[in-house]
GROMACS .gro file of C-alpha atoms in nm:
model
  142
    1MET     CA    1   0.936  -1.322  -4.422
    2ASP     CA    2   0.735  -1.002  -4.424
    3SER     CA    3   0.713  -0.761  -4.132
    4GLN     CA    4   0.350  -0.845  -4.046
    5GLN     CA    5   0.430  -1.212  -4.001
    6THR     CA    6   0.736  -1.125  -3.789
    7ASP     CA    7   0.525  -0.894  -3.573
    8LYS     CA    8   0.266  -1.168  -3.518
    9GLN     CA    9   0.534  -1.418  -3.418
   10TYR     CA   10   0.688  -1.163  -3.183
   11GLU     CA   11   0.351  -1.092  -3.020
   12ALA     CA   12   0.279  -1.465  -2.987
   13LEU     CA   13   0.614  -1.514  -2.811
   14LEU     CA   14   0.545  -1.219  -2.581
   15ASP     CA   15   0.201  -1.358  -2.493
   16ARG     CA   16   0.355  -1.695  -2.414
   17LEU     CA   17   0.617  -1.527  -2.194
   18TYR     CA   18   0.362  -1.320  -2.000
   19LYS     CA   19   0.149  -1.630  -1.933
   20LYS     CA   20   0.450  -1.799  -1.772
   21LEU     CA   21   0.532  -1.506  -1.545
   22PRO     CA   22   0.406  -1.539  -1.186
   23GLU     CA   23   0.123  -1.314  -1.070
   24LYS     CA   24   0.244  -1.009  -0.881
   25ASP     CA   25   0.056  -0.941  -0.559
   26MET     CA   26   0.090  -0.710  -0.261
   27LYS     CA   27   0.389  -0.845  -0.070
   28VAL     CA   28   0.623  -0.691   0.185
   29GLY     CA   29   0.951  -0.870   0.242
   30GLY     CA   30   0.810  -1.185   0.081
   31GLN     CA   31   0.494  -1.176   0.296
   32THR     CA   32   0.145  -1.106   0.166
   33LEU     CA   33  -0.035  -0.815   0.331
   34PRO     CA   34  -0.326  -0.914   0.555
   35SER     CA   35  -0.666  -0.776   0.467
   36LEU     CA   36  -0.810  -0.527   0.714
   37VAL     CA   37  -1.066  -0.669   0.958
   38ILE     CA   38  -1.332  -0.396   0.982
   39LEU     CA   39  -1.621  -0.404   1.231
   40HIS     CA   40  -1.916  -0.170   1.278
   41ILE     CA   41  -2.051  -0.122   1.629
   42GLY     CA   42  -2.326   0.139   1.631
   43ALA     CA   43  -2.186   0.460   1.482
   44THR     CA   44  -1.826   0.344   1.538
   45THR     CA   45  -1.595   0.171   1.292
   46ILE     CA   46  -1.318  -0.050   1.430
   47ILE     CA   47  -1.019  -0.187   1.237
   48LYS     CA   48  -0.922  -0.487   1.452
   49ASN     CA   49  -0.582  -0.569   1.300
   50PHE     CA   50  -0.462  -0.211   1.247
   51ALA     CA   51  -0.138  -0.242   1.447
   52GLU     CA   52  -0.046  -0.570   1.275
   53TYR     CA   53  -0.114  -0.416   0.932
   54CYS     CA   54   0.102  -0.111   1.012
   55ASP     CA   55   0.384  -0.335   1.137
   56ARG     CA   56   0.368  -0.538   0.816
   57ILE     CA   57   0.408  -0.228   0.596
   58ARG     CA   58   0.680  -0.086   0.828
   59ARG     CA   59   0.487   0.231   0.913
   60ASP     CA   60   0.416   0.386   1.252
   61ASN     CA   61   0.055   0.344   1.370
   62LYS     CA   62   0.030   0.719   1.427
   63ILE     CA   63   0.123   0.803   1.066
   64CYS     CA   64  -0.127   0.556   0.919
   65MET     CA   65  -0.393   0.670   1.166
   66ARG     CA   66  -0.331   1.039   1.090
   67TYR     CA   67  -0.364   0.974   0.715
   68LEU     CA   68  -0.686   0.771   0.747
   69LEU     CA   69  -0.854   1.008   0.990
   70LYS     CA   70  -0.757   1.312   0.784
   71GLU     CA   71  -0.898   1.155   0.466
   72LEU     CA   72  -1.218   1.042   0.641
   73GLY     CA   73  -1.259   1.372   0.825
   74ALA     CA   74  -1.340   1.189   1.146
   75PRO     CA   75  -1.192   1.162   1.497
   76GLY     CA   76  -1.044   0.837   1.621
   77SER     CA   77  -0.766   0.670   1.816
   78VAL     CA   78  -0.567   0.348   1.849
   79ASN     CA   79  -0.658   0.155   2.165
   80GLU     CA   80  -0.428  -0.062   2.380
   81ASN     CA   81  -0.513  -0.371   2.169
   82GLY     CA   82  -0.380  -0.207   1.851
   83GLN     CA   83  -0.728  -0.151   1.709
   84LEU     CA   84  -0.815   0.174   1.531
   85VAL     CA   85  -1.147   0.309   1.663
   86ILE     CA   86  -1.303   0.566   1.427
   87GLN     CA   87  -1.600   0.779   1.532
   88GLY     CA   88  -1.841   0.736   1.242
   89LYS     CA   89  -1.969   0.456   1.023
   90PHE     CA   90  -1.753   0.399   0.715
   91THR     CA   91  -1.784   0.113   0.467
   92SER     CA   92  -1.508  -0.142   0.423
   93SER     CA   93  -1.467  -0.040   0.059
   94VAL     CA   94  -1.399   0.324   0.155
   95ILE     CA   95  -1.139   0.228   0.417
   96ASN     CA   96  -0.971  -0.026   0.187
   97ALA     CA   97  -0.960   0.228  -0.098
   98LEU     CA   98  -0.795   0.484   0.133
   99MET     CA   99  -0.540   0.229   0.257
  100ASP     CA  100  -0.461   0.132  -0.104
  101ARG     CA  101  -0.402   0.501  -0.180
  102PHE     CA  102  -0.179   0.523   0.130
  103LEU     CA  103   0.020   0.222   0.009
  104ARG     CA  104   0.072   0.376  -0.336
  105SER     CA  105   0.168   0.717  -0.194
  106TYR     CA  106   0.365   0.639   0.121
  107VAL     CA  107   0.479   0.276   0.099
  108GLN     CA  108   0.532   0.159  -0.260
  109CYS     CA  109   0.867   0.238  -0.424
  110SER     CA  110   0.808   0.451  -0.733
  111THR     CA  111   1.111   0.295  -0.905
  112CYS     CA  112   1.067  -0.082  -0.861
  113LYS     CA  113   0.709  -0.092  -0.718
  114SER     CA  114   0.826  -0.292  -0.414
  115LEU     CA  115   0.642  -0.250  -0.083
  116ASP     CA  116   0.964  -0.333   0.104
  117THR     CA  117   1.037   0.029   0.205
  118VAL     CA  118   1.084   0.251   0.509
  119LEU     CA  119   0.963   0.608   0.561
  120LYS     CA  120   1.237   0.845   0.673
  121THR     CA  121   1.244   1.213   0.762
  122ASP     CA  122   1.536   1.451   0.724
  123LYS     CA  123   1.454   1.783   0.888
  124LYS     CA  124   1.116   1.864   0.729
  125ILE     CA  125   1.158   1.643   0.421
  126TRP     CA  126   0.993   1.300   0.413
  127TYR     CA  127   1.110   1.031   0.175
  128ILE     CA  128   1.058   0.663   0.102
  129SER     CA  129   1.376   0.457   0.111
  130CYS     CA  130   1.345   0.128  -0.079
  131LEU     CA  131   1.510  -0.175   0.078
  132ALA     CA  132   1.491  -0.367  -0.251
  133CYS     CA  133   1.653  -0.126  -0.501
  134GLY     CA  134   1.791   0.150  -0.276
  135ALA     CA  135   1.593   0.432  -0.438
  136GLN     CA  136   1.490   0.731  -0.230
  137THR     CA  137   1.175   0.916  -0.328
  138PRO     CA  138   1.054   1.236  -0.158
  139VAL     CA  139   0.687   1.236  -0.048
  140LYS     CA  140   0.451   1.501   0.084
  141PRO     CA  141   0.432   1.505   0.467
  142ILE     CA  142   0.102   1.386   0.618
   0.00000   0.00000   0.00000
């Protein structure tokens, strides 16, 4: 058997294996992340399920809010219902893109790509501690 034929067989086997693997989606502790419910009322943008979303990713509302508001360059606050009220009209795609960036930077484990992590601080150093593989990765404070 020549090497080209062996390579083709190997690639065919790999393709067959990858087709049998389950799709990997955004899950935390075996639960799929909810999509953000974003409303526009006048010149105000409201994320209705903000507190639930933050709880699901194991992050404090204030940290997520600080990141979003800093990136948007807009004032806002979390009301008593757990909704984030942002002063300004922002599209759903912009907010979802920023939250995806937040997930990659401050939630997802850089070693195993799990979202099952906690954010810890030690003096002035912030790091992500993975509950799946035990890795600890330093991150830039928000």
